Coordinates of C-alpha atoms in Angstrom, one line a residue:
X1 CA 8.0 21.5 -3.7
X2 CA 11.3 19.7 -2.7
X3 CA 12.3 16.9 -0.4
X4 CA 13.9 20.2 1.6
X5 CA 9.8 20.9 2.2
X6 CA 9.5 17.7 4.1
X7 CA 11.4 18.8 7.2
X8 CA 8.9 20.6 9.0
X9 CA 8.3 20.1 12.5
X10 CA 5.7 17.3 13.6
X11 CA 2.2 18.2 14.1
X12 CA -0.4 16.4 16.5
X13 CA -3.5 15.7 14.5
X14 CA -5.4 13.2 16.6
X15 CA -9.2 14.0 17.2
X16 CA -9.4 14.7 21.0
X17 CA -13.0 13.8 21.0
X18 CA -12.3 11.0 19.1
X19 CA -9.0 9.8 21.8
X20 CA -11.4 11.0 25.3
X21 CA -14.0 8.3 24.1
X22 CA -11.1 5.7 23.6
X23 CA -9.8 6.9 27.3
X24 CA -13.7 6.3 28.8
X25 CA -14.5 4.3 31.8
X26 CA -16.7 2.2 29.5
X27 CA -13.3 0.7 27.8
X28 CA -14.0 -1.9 31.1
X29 CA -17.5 -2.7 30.7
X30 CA -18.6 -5.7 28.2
X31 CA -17.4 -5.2 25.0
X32 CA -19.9 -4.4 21.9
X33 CA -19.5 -3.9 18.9
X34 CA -19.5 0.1 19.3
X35 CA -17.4 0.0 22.7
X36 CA -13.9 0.0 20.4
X37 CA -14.6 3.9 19.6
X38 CA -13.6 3.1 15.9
X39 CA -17.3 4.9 14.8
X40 CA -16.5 8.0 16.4
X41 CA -13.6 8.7 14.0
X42 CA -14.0 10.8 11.4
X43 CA -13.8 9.6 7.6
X44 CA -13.5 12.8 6.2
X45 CA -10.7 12.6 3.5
X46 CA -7.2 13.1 4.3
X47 CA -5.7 16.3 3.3
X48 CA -2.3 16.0 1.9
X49 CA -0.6 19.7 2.5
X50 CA 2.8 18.5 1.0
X51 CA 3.2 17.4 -2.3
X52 CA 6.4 16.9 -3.6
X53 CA 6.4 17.8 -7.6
X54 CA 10.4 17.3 -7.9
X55 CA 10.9 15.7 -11.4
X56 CA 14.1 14.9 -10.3
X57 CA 13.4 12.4 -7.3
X58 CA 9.5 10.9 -8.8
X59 CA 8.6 10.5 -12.4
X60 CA 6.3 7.3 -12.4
X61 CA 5.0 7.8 -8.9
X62 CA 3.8 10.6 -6.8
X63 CA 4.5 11.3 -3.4
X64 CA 2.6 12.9 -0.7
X65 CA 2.7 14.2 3.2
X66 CA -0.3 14.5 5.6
X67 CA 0.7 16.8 8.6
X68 CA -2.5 16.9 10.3
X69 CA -3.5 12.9 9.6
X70 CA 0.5 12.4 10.0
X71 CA 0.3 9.8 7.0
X72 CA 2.2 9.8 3.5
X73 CA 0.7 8.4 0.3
X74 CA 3.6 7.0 -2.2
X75 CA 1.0 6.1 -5.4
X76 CA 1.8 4.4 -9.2
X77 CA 1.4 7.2 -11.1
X78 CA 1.7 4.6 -14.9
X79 CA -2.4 5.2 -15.8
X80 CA -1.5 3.7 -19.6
X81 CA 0.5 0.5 -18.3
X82 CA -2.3 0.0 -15.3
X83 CA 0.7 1.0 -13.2
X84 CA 3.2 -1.7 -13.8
X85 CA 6.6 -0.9 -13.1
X86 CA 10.0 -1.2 -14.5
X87 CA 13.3 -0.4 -13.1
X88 CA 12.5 3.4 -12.5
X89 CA 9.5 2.9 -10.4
X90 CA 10.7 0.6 -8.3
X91 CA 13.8 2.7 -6.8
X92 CA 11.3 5.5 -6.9
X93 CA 9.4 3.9 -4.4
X94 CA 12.2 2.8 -2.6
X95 CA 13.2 6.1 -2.2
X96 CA 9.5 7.4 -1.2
X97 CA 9.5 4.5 1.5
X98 CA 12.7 6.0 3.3
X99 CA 11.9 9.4 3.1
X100 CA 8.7 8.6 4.7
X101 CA 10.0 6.2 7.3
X102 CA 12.5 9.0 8.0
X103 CA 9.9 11.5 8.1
X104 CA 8.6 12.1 12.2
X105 CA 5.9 13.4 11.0
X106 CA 4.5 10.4 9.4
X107 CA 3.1 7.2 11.6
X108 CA 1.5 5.3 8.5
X109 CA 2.2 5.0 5.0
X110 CA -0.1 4.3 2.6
X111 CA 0.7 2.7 -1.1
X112 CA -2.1 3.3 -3.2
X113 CA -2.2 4.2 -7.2
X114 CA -3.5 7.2 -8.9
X115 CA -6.7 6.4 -10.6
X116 CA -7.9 7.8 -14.1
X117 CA -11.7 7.9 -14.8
X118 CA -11.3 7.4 -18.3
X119 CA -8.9 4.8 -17.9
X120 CA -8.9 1.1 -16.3
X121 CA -8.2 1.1 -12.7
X122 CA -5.7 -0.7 -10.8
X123 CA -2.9 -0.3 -8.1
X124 CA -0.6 -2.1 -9.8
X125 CA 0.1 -4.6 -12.6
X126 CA 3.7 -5.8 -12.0
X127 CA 6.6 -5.7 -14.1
X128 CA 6.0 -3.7 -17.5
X129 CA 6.6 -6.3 -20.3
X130 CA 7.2 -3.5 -22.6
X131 CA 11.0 -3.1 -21.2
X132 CA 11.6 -6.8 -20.3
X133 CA 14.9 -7.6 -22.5
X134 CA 16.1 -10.6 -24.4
X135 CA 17.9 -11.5 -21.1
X136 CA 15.2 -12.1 -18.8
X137 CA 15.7 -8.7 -16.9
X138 CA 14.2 -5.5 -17.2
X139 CA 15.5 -2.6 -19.2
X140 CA 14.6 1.1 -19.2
X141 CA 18.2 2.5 -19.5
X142 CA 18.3 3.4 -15.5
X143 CA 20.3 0.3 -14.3
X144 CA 23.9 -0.5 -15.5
X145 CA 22.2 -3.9 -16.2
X146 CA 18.9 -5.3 -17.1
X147 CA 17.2 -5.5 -13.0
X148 CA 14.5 -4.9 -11.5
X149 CA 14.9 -4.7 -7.8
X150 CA 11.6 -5.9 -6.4
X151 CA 13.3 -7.9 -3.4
X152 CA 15.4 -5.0 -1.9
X153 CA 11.8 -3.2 -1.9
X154 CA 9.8 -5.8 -0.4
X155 CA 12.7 -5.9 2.5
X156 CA 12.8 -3.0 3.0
X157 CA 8.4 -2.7 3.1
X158 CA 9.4 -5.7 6.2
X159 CA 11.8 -3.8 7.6
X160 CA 10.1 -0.1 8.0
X161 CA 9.4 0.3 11.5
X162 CA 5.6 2.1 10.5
X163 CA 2.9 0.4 9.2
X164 CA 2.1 0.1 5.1
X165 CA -1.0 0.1 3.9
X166 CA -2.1 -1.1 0.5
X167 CA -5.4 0.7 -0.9
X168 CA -6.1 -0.9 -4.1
X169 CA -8.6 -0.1 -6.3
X170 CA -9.0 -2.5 -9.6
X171 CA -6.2 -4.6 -10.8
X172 CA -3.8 -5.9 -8.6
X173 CA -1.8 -8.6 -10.0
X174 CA 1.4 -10.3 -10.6
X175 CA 3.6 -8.3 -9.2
X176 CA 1.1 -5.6 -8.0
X177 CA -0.5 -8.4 -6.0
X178 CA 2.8 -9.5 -4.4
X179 CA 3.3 -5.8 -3.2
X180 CA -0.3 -5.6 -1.4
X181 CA 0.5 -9.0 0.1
X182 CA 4.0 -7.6 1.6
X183 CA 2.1 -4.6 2.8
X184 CA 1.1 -4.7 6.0
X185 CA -2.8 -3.8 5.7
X186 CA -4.8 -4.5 2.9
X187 CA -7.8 -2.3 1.8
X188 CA -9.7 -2.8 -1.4
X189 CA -12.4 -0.9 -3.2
X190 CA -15.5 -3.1 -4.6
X191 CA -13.8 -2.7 -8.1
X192 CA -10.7 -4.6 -6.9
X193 CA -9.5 -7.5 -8.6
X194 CA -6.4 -9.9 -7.2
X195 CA -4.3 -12.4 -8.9
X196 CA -0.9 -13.8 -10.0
X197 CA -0.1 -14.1 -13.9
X198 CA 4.1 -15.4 -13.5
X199 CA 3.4 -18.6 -14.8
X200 CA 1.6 -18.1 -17.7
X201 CA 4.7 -15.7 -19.1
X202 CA 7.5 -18.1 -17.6
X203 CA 8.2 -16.5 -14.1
X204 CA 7.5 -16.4 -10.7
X205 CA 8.3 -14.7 -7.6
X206 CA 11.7 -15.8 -5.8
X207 CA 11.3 -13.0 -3.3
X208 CA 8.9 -12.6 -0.5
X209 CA 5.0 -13.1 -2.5
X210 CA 5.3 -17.1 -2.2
X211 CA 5.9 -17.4 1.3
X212 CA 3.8 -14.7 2.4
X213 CA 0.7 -15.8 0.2
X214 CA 0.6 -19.1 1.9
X215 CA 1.3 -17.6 5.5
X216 CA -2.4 -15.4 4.3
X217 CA -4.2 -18.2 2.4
X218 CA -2.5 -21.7 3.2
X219 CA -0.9 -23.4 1.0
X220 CA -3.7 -25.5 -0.8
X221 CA -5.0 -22.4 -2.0
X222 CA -1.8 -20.4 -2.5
X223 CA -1.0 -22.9 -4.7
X224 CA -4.3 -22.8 -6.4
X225 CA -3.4 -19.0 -7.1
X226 CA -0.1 -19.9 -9.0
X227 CA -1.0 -22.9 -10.9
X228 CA -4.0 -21.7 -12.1
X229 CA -3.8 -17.7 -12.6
X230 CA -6.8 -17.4 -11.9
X231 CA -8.4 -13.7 -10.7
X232 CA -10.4 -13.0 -7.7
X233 CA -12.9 -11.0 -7.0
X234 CA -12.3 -8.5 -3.7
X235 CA -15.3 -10.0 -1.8
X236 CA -13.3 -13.8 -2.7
X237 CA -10.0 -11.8 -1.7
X238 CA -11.6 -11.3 1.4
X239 CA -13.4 -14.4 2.4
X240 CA -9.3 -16.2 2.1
X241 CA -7.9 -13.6 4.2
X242 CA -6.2 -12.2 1.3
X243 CA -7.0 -9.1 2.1
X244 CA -8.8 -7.3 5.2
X245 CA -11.6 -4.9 4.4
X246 CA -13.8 -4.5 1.2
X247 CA -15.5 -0.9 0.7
X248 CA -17.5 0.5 -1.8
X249 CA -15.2 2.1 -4.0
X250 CA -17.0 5.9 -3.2
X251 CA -16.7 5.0 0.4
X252 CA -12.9 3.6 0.4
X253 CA -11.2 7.0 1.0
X254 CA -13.5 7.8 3.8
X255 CA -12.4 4.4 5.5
X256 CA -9.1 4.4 5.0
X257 CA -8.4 7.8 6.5
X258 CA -10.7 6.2 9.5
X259 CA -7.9 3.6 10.0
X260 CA -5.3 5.7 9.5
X261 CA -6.5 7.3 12.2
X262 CA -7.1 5.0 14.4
X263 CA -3.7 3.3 14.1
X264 CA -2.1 6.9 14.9
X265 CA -3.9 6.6 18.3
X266 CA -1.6 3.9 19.1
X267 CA 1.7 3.7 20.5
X268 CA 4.3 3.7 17.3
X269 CA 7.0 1.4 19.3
X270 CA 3.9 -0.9 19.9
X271 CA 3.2 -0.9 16.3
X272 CA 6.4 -1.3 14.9
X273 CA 7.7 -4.5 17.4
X274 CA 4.4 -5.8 16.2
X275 CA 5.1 -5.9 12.9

């Protein structure tokens, strides 16, 4: 299937049951914990009906379209380097994120990984040493010069107008962990790990990671994180606002289709002058 596939007209996919309890009377009583209506919607897993298999526009990622949960799924697809990018990736994604933000059939975007039973999980593990050059860049022959253009993609995560989600299951860290921080919503499975690893190999983030680290953690413990290089756990993640939900990782899917449907209950000008 082709980008050419992704121009179908919209479809509504919202449970009706699911947005006449949100609608109730009772939304004016006292809340409870149960009043928001977030149990009554379904975890079944999302259904992705477009799949674009085009080697020409994703080789290290895959990409994906919900019609019915109105949500696309732009996922690492580097299982032998526990995801980490180099220069192809990168503008793979970035070309994912605007055809999804382009897309009116998609509300939420989810960045996720492609996970390998027989292989270490993770969503990402940053930049892939294995093509850094002697010049401090990195190299895999698709740039005129050795780049890798992590900032333009963490703008342009800021800048797109519908909300990002980052479902990470195992390792996220150096750079992985900078991308679930730009991301709007963070989801982790039990098996989650977080962390930065710059200074120990003579880098750090210039772009957006710092800042937004300490915005999450503060800065006693952000700076904790990048003198020490230390990893954390996704329960720790979670207890310093790192991150906002922890699931068993056989129940993760089945949650994060929940919020994705839940946010698509909500106005999308509302969402996106929030963020």
């Amino acid at each position: 299937m082709s980008a050419n596939d992704l121009k179908a007209p919209p479809q509504n996919s919202i449970d009706v049951g699911s947005l006449n309890a949100m609608k109730s009377s009772s939304r004016t009583a006292p809340p409870t914990k149960f009043r928001d209506g977030m149990h009554l919607i379904s975890t079944d897993p999302i259904h992705y009906d477009v799949v674009v298999n085009d080697t020409n526009l994703f080789i290290d990622i895959t990409y994906q379209v919900s019609t019915s949960d109105q949500c696309a799924r732009i996922a690492f697809n580097r299982p032998e380097v526990l995801h980490a990018f180099r220069p192809r990736t990168i503008n793979e994604v970035r070309r994912a994120l605007e055809m999804a933000q382009d897309d009116t059939r998609v509300g939420v975007i989810l960045l996720s990984s492609e996970i390998i039973e027989e292989r270490t999980p993770a969503f990402c593990a940053g930049g892939d040493q294995t093509v850094r050059s002697s010049q401090g860049g990195y190299d895999d022959g698709t740039e005129e010069a050795p780049r890798l253009r992590v900032l333009d993609l963490q703008i342009q995560m800021r800048r797109c107008p519908k909300p990002i989600i980052a479902v990470v299951r195992g390792y996220a860290i150096g750079g992985g962990h900078i991308l679930h921080m730009v991301s709007d919503i963070t989801l982790a499975g039990s098996d989650a790990v977080f962390g930065q690893t710059g200074p120990r190999m003579g880098s750090f983030d210039a772009g957006y990671g710092s800042t937004c680290m300490a915005r999450l953690v503060g800065e006693k413990k952000a700076r904790e994180m990048w003198y020490l290089c230390k990893y954390y756990s996704a329960q720790e993640a979670r207890e310093m606002g790192l991150i906002n939900a922890v699931f068993d990782v056989d129940e993760l899917e089945g949650e994060v289709a929940r919020w994705v449907r839940r946010m698509i209950m909500n106005s999308p000008t509302a969402l996106a002058c929030i963020k």
